[in-house]
C-alpha cells in the first residue's frame, strides 16, 4: 500500500525581495559611521578620561606586569 504524495500548490517565486529591513537596521550603522567619521575629522572633540596616564600606557604597563609574574 503506497502513501499519497503531497505536492506544492504553487511554485516558489525566486528573484523577489523576501524580507524588509526595519528602519533602524540602516539608521544605527549610519549613525555610528557618522559619529566615528566626525571623531576622525575633529579629534579635539573626543574627550579622554582624566585618570592621569593614557589608556595605551596603562595597557602596556599591565601587560608587562603580567609577563613578569610568569618568571
Short mmCIF file of the N, C-alpha and C atoms (twelve columns), coordinates in Angstrom:
data_MODEL
# 
_entry.id   MODEL 
# 
loop_
_atom_site.group_PDB 
_atom_site.id 
_atom_site.type_symbol 
_atom_site.label_atom_id 
_atom_site.label_alt_id 
_atom_site.label_comp_id 
_atom_site.label_asym_id 
_atom_site.label_seq_id 
_atom_site.Cartn_x 
_atom_site.Cartn_y 
_atom_site.Cartn_z 
_atom_site.pdbx_PDB_model_num 
ATOM 1   N N  . UNK A 1  0.846  -1.155 0.000  1 
ATOM 2   C CA . UNK A 1  0.000  0.000  0.000  1 
ATOM 3   C C  . UNK A 1  0.905  1.236  0.000  1 
ATOM 4   N N  . UNK A 2  0.677  2.123  -0.920 1 
ATOM 5   C CA . UNK A 2  1.521  3.309  -1.025 1 
ATOM 6   C C  . UNK A 2  0.800  4.524  -0.452 1 
ATOM 7   N N  . UNK A 3  1.579  5.404  0.130  1 
ATOM 8   C CA . UNK A 3  1.018  6.626  0.713  1 
ATOM 9   C C  . UNK A 3  0.943  7.711  -0.355 1 
ATOM 10  N N  . UNK A 4  -0.080 8.538  -0.319 1 
ATOM 11  C CA . UNK A 4  -0.177 9.606  -1.315 1 
ATOM 12  C C  . UNK A 4  0.895  10.679 -1.073 1 
ATOM 13  N N  . UNK A 5  1.419  11.218 -2.137 1 
ATOM 14  C CA . UNK A 5  2.432  12.278 -2.020 1 
ATOM 15  C C  . UNK A 5  1.746  13.627 -2.124 1 
ATOM 16  N N  . UNK A 6  2.302  14.574 -1.400 1 
ATOM 17  C CA . UNK A 6  1.745  15.927 -1.408 1 
ATOM 18  C C  . UNK A 6  2.631  16.813 -2.273 1 
ATOM 19  N N  . UNK A 7  2.024  17.558 -3.141 1 
ATOM 20  C CA . UNK A 7  2.765  18.485 -3.995 1 
ATOM 21  C C  . UNK A 7  2.462  19.914 -3.570 1 
ATOM 22  N N  . UNK A 8  3.373  20.791 -3.885 1 
ATOM 23  C CA . UNK A 8  3.155  22.203 -3.570 1 
ATOM 24  C C  . UNK A 8  2.061  22.756 -4.476 1 
ATOM 25  N N  . UNK A 9  1.157  23.549 -3.916 1 
ATOM 26  C CA . UNK A 9  0.110  24.116 -4.752 1 
ATOM 27  C C  . UNK A 9  0.642  25.170 -5.722 1 
ATOM 28  N N  . UNK A 10 1.670  25.938 -5.305 1 
ATOM 29  C CA . UNK A 10 2.241  26.989 -6.143 1 
ATOM 30  C C  . UNK A 10 3.766  26.870 -6.099 1 
ATOM 31  N N  . UNK A 11 4.430  27.051 -7.215 1 
ATOM 32  C CA . UNK A 11 5.895  27.000 -7.176 1 
ATOM 33  C C  . UNK A 11 6.452  28.215 -6.440 1 
ATOM 34  N N  . UNK A 12 7.615  28.028 -5.812 1 
ATOM 35  C CA . UNK A 12 8.251  29.119 -5.081 1 
ATOM 36  C C  . UNK A 12 8.726  30.182 -6.059 1 
ATOM 37  N N  . UNK A 13 8.494  31.435 -5.705 1 
ATOM 38  C CA . UNK A 13 8.903  32.555 -6.560 1 
ATOM 39  C C  . UNK A 13 10.303 32.978 -6.146 1 
ATOM 40  N N  . UNK A 14 11.205 32.999 -7.096 1 
ATOM 41  C CA . UNK A 14 12.564 33.450 -6.815 1 
ATOM 42  C C  . UNK A 14 12.802 34.763 -7.534 1 
ATOM 43  N N  . UNK A 15 13.676 35.569 -6.985 1 
ATOM 44  C CA . UNK A 15 14.003 36.835 -7.614 1 
ATOM 45  C C  . UNK A 15 13.371 38.025 -6.923 1 
ATOM 46  N N  . UNK A 16 12.389 37.810 -6.084 1 
ATOM 47  C CA . UNK A 16 11.768 38.909 -5.358 1 
ATOM 48  C C  . UNK A 16 12.417 39.092 -4.000 1 
ATOM 49  N N  . UNK A 17 12.205 40.245 -3.394 1 
ATOM 50  C CA . UNK A 17 12.741 40.503 -2.060 1 
ATOM 51  C C  . UNK A 17 11.865 39.777 -1.056 1 
ATOM 52  N N  . UNK A 18 12.498 38.926 -0.250 1 
ATOM 53  C CA . UNK A 18 11.745 38.123 0.688  1 
ATOM 54  C C  . UNK A 18 11.403 38.825 1.981  1 
ATOM 55  N N  . UNK A 19 12.301 39.667 2.480  1 
ATOM 56  C CA . UNK A 19 12.064 40.337 3.739  1 
ATOM 57  C C  . UNK A 19 12.407 41.813 3.611  1 
ATOM 58  N N  . UNK A 20 11.802 42.595 4.477  1 
ATOM 59  C CA . UNK A 20 12.111 44.020 4.527  1 
ATOM 60  C C  . UNK A 20 12.836 44.298 5.822  1 
ATOM 61  N N  . UNK A 21 13.843 45.161 5.758  1 
ATOM 62  C CA . UNK A 21 14.594 45.538 6.946  1 
ATOM 63  C C  . UNK A 21 13.837 46.607 7.724  1 
ATOM 64  N N  . UNK A 22 13.916 46.569 9.046  1 
ATOM 65  C CA . UNK A 22 13.321 47.663 9.821  1 
ATOM 66  C C  . UNK A 22 14.140 48.943 9.613  1 
ATOM 67  N N  . UNK A 23 13.566 50.082 9.940  1 
ATOM 68  C CA . UNK A 23 14.233 51.362 9.690  1 
ATOM 69  C C  . UNK A 23 15.541 51.485 10.455 1 
ATOM 70  N N  . UNK A 24 15.608 50.906 11.653 1 
ATOM 71  C CA . UNK A 24 16.798 51.066 12.468 1 
ATOM 72  C C  . UNK A 24 17.958 50.204 11.984 1 
ATOM 73  N N  . UNK A 25 17.697 49.218 11.138 1 
ATOM 74  C CA . UNK A 25 18.767 48.365 10.616 1 
ATOM 75  C C  . UNK A 25 19.688 49.146 9.695  1 
ATOM 76  N N  . UNK A 26 19.229 50.219 9.139  1 
ATOM 77  C CA . UNK A 26 20.055 51.092 8.321  1 
ATOM 78  C C  . UNK A 26 20.450 52.349 9.084  1 
ATOM 79  N N  . UNK A 27 19.570 52.832 9.963  1 
ATOM 80  C CA . UNK A 27 19.828 54.082 10.670 1 
ATOM 81  C C  . UNK A 27 20.958 53.959 11.700 1 
ATOM 82  N N  . UNK A 28 20.991 52.871 12.463 1 
ATOM 83  C CA . UNK A 28 22.007 52.743 13.515 1 
ATOM 84  C C  . UNK A 28 23.429 52.621 12.962 1 
ATOM 85  N N  . UNK A 29 23.692 51.777 11.971 1 
ATOM 86  C CA . UNK A 29 25.050 51.755 11.421 1 
ATOM 87  C C  . UNK A 29 25.444 53.076 10.765 1 
ATOM 88  N N  . UNK A 30 24.477 53.752 10.141 1 
ATOM 89  C CA . UNK A 30 24.766 55.051 9.539  1 
ATOM 90  C C  . UNK A 30 25.124 56.068 10.608 1 
ATOM 91  N N  . UNK A 31 24.401 56.078 11.695 1 
ATOM 92  C CA . UNK A 31 24.688 56.993 12.793 1 
ATOM 93  C C  . UNK A 31 26.051 56.709 13.412 1 
ATOM 94  N N  . UNK A 32 26.386 55.442 13.593 1 
ATOM 95  C CA . UNK A 32 27.694 55.078 14.142 1 
ATOM 96  C C  . UNK A 32 28.813 55.503 13.200 1 
ATOM 97  N N  . UNK A 33 28.623 55.329 11.900 1 
ATOM 98  C CA . UNK A 33 29.627 55.743 10.930 1 
ATOM 99  C C  . UNK A 33 29.838 57.248 10.968 1 
ATOM 100 N N  . UNK A 34 28.754 58.004 11.034 1 
ATOM 101 C CA . UNK A 34 28.863 59.466 11.065 1 
ATOM 102 C C  . UNK A 34 29.573 59.916 12.335 1 
ATOM 103 N N  . UNK A 35 29.264 59.293 13.474 1 
ATOM 104 C CA . UNK A 35 29.911 59.671 14.734 1 
ATOM 105 C C  . UNK A 35 31.408 59.375 14.696 1 
ATOM 106 N N  . UNK A 36 31.790 58.207 14.194 1 
ATOM 107 C CA . UNK A 36 33.214 57.876 14.108 1 
ATOM 108 C C  . UNK A 36 33.929 58.755 13.092 1 
ATOM 109 N N  . UNK A 37 33.274 59.067 12.002 1 
ATOM 110 C CA . UNK A 37 33.870 59.938 10.986 1 
ATOM 111 C C  . UNK A 37 34.072 61.340 11.546 1 
ATOM 112 N N  . UNK A 38 33.127 61.823 12.358 1 
ATOM 113 C CA . UNK A 38 33.272 63.135 12.987 1 
ATOM 114 C C  . UNK A 38 34.449 63.153 13.953 1 
ATOM 115 N N  . UNK A 39 34.679 62.053 14.664 1 
ATOM 116 C CA . UNK A 39 35.816 61.989 15.577 1 
ATOM 117 C C  . UNK A 39 37.145 61.990 14.823 1 
ATOM 118 N N  . UNK A 40 37.162 61.377 13.645 1 
ATOM 119 C CA . UNK A 40 38.383 61.368 12.844 1 
ATOM 120 C C  . UNK A 40 38.669 62.771 12.320 1 
ATOM 121 N N  . UNK A 41 37.634 63.463 11.884 1 
ATOM 122 C CA . UNK A 41 37.828 64.799 11.336 1 
ATOM 123 C C  . UNK A 41 38.205 65.822 12.396 1 
ATOM 124 N N  . UNK A 42 37.671 65.680 13.604 1 
ATOM 125 C CA . UNK A 42 37.935 66.645 14.669 1 
ATOM 126 C C  . UNK A 42 38.255 65.908 15.960 1 
ATOM 127 N N  . UNK A 43 39.481 65.401 16.110 1 
ATOM 128 C CA . UNK A 43 39.805 64.596 17.296 1 
ATOM 129 C C  . UNK A 43 39.837 65.409 18.590 1 
ATOM 130 N N  . UNK A 44 39.872 66.725 18.517 1 
ATOM 131 C CA . UNK A 44 39.868 67.518 19.742 1 
ATOM 132 C C  . UNK A 44 38.544 67.417 20.479 1 
ATOM 133 N N  . UNK A 45 37.489 66.987 19.786 1 
ATOM 134 C CA . UNK A 45 36.188 66.807 20.421 1 
ATOM 135 C C  . UNK A 45 36.100 65.507 21.215 1 
ATOM 136 N N  . UNK A 46 37.007 64.597 20.977 1 
ATOM 137 C CA . UNK A 46 37.000 63.326 21.704 1 
ATOM 138 C C  . UNK A 46 37.617 63.556 23.078 1 
ATOM 139 N N  . UNK A 47 36.835 63.391 24.112 1 
ATOM 140 C CA . UNK A 47 37.300 63.640 25.470 1 
ATOM 141 C C  . UNK A 47 37.750 62.330 26.105 1 
ATOM 142 N N  . UNK A 48 38.988 62.312 26.549 1 
ATOM 143 C CA . UNK A 48 39.518 61.119 27.201 1 
ATOM 144 C C  . UNK A 48 39.226 61.203 28.697 1 
ATOM 145 N N  . UNK A 49 39.361 60.084 29.364 1 
ATOM 146 C CA . UNK A 49 39.177 60.085 30.803 1 
ATOM 147 C C  . UNK A 49 40.326 60.829 31.452 1 
ATOM 148 N N  . UNK A 50 40.058 61.470 32.568 1 
ATOM 149 C CA . UNK A 50 41.082 62.269 33.231 1 
ATOM 150 C C  . UNK A 50 41.708 61.483 34.371 1 
ATOM 151 N N  . UNK A 51 42.081 60.255 34.099 1 
ATOM 152 C CA . UNK A 51 42.655 59.408 35.129 1 
ATOM 153 C C  . UNK A 51 44.159 59.521 35.228 1 
ATOM 154 N N  . UNK A 52 44.784 60.389 34.471 1 
ATOM 155 C CA . UNK A 52 46.229 60.526 34.529 1 
ATOM 156 C C  . UNK A 52 46.869 60.001 33.270 1 
ATOM 157 N N  . UNK A 53 47.365 58.753 33.312 1 
ATOM 158 C CA . UNK A 53 48.060 58.167 32.171 1 
ATOM 159 C C  . UNK A 53 47.079 57.810 31.051 1 
ATOM 160 N N  . UNK A 54 47.549 57.853 29.811 1 
ATOM 161 C CA . UNK A 54 46.686 57.396 28.714 1 
ATOM 162 C C  . UNK A 54 46.391 55.897 28.832 1 
ATOM 163 N N  . UNK A 55 45.320 55.486 28.229 1 
ATOM 164 C CA . UNK A 55 44.877 54.092 28.332 1 
ATOM 165 C C  . UNK A 55 45.889 53.131 27.716 1 
ATOM 166 N N  . UNK A 56 46.563 53.546 26.641 1 
ATOM 167 C CA . UNK A 56 47.537 52.663 25.994 1 
ATOM 168 C C  . UNK A 56 48.716 52.423 26.926 1 
ATOM 169 N N  . UNK A 57 49.156 53.471 27.609 1 
ATOM 170 C CA . UNK A 57 50.265 53.310 28.549 1 
ATOM 171 C C  . UNK A 57 49.874 52.378 29.697 1 
ATOM 172 N N  . UNK A 58 48.655 52.510 30.172 1 
ATOM 173 C CA . UNK A 58 48.185 51.626 31.239 1 
ATOM 174 C C  . UNK A 58 48.110 50.184 30.759 1 
ATOM 175 N N  . UNK A 59 47.700 49.988 29.524 1 
ATOM 176 C CA . UNK A 59 47.610 48.645 28.967 1 
ATOM 177 C C  . UNK A 59 48.981 48.006 28.833 1 
ATOM 178 N N  . UNK A 60 49.970 48.773 28.346 1 
ATOM 179 C CA . UNK A 60 51.330 48.248 28.201 1 
ATOM 180 C C  . UNK A 60 51.920 47.928 29.570 1 
ATOM 181 N N  . UNK A 61 51.688 48.796 30.532 1 
ATOM 182 C CA . UNK A 61 52.206 48.559 31.881 1 
ATOM 183 C C  . UNK A 61 51.596 47.293 32.486 1 
ATOM 184 N N  . UNK A 62 50.302 47.099 32.281 1 
ATOM 185 C CA . UNK A 62 49.646 45.894 32.810 1 
ATOM 186 C C  . UNK A 62 50.159 44.626 32.121 1 
ATOM 187 N N  . UNK A 63 50.414 44.716 30.825 1 
ATOM 188 C CA . UNK A 63 50.958 43.573 30.101 1 
ATOM 189 C C  . UNK A 63 52.357 43.221 30.616 1 
ATOM 190 N N  . UNK A 64 53.165 44.241 30.887 1 
ATOM 191 C CA . UNK A 64 54.499 43.985 31.440 1 
ATOM 192 C C  . UNK A 64 54.407 43.332 32.812 1 
ATOM 193 N N  . UNK A 65 53.462 43.781 33.625 1 
ATOM 194 C CA . UNK A 65 53.290 43.181 34.942 1 
ATOM 195 C C  . UNK A 65 52.882 41.710 34.837 1 
ATOM 196 N N  . UNK A 66 52.003 41.411 33.900 1 
ATOM 197 C CA . UNK A 66 51.574 40.028 33.736 1 
ATOM 198 C C  . UNK A 66 52.710 39.144 33.231 1 
ATOM 199 N N  . UNK A 67 53.564 39.695 32.354 1 
ATOM 200 C CA . UNK A 67 54.690 38.917 31.842 1 
ATOM 201 C C  . UNK A 67 55.741 38.657 32.915 1 
ATOM 202 N N  . UNK A 68 55.960 39.618 33.801 1 
ATOM 203 C CA . UNK A 68 56.976 39.437 34.848 1 
ATOM 204 C C  . UNK A 68 56.473 38.512 35.950 1 
ATOM 205 N N  . UNK A 69 55.182 38.351 36.118 1 
ATOM 206 C CA . UNK A 69 54.661 37.416 37.111 1 
ATOM 207 C C  . UNK A 69 54.922 35.974 36.726 1 
ATOM 208 N N  . UNK A 70 55.032 35.710 35.434 1 
ATOM 209 C CA . UNK A 70 55.279 34.348 34.959 1 
ATOM 210 C C  . UNK A 70 56.699 33.896 35.188 1 
ATOM 211 N N  . UNK A 71 57.642 34.783 35.376 1 
ATOM 212 C CA . UNK A 71 59.045 34.413 35.532 1 
ATOM 213 C C  . UNK A 71 59.430 34.276 36.971 1 
# 
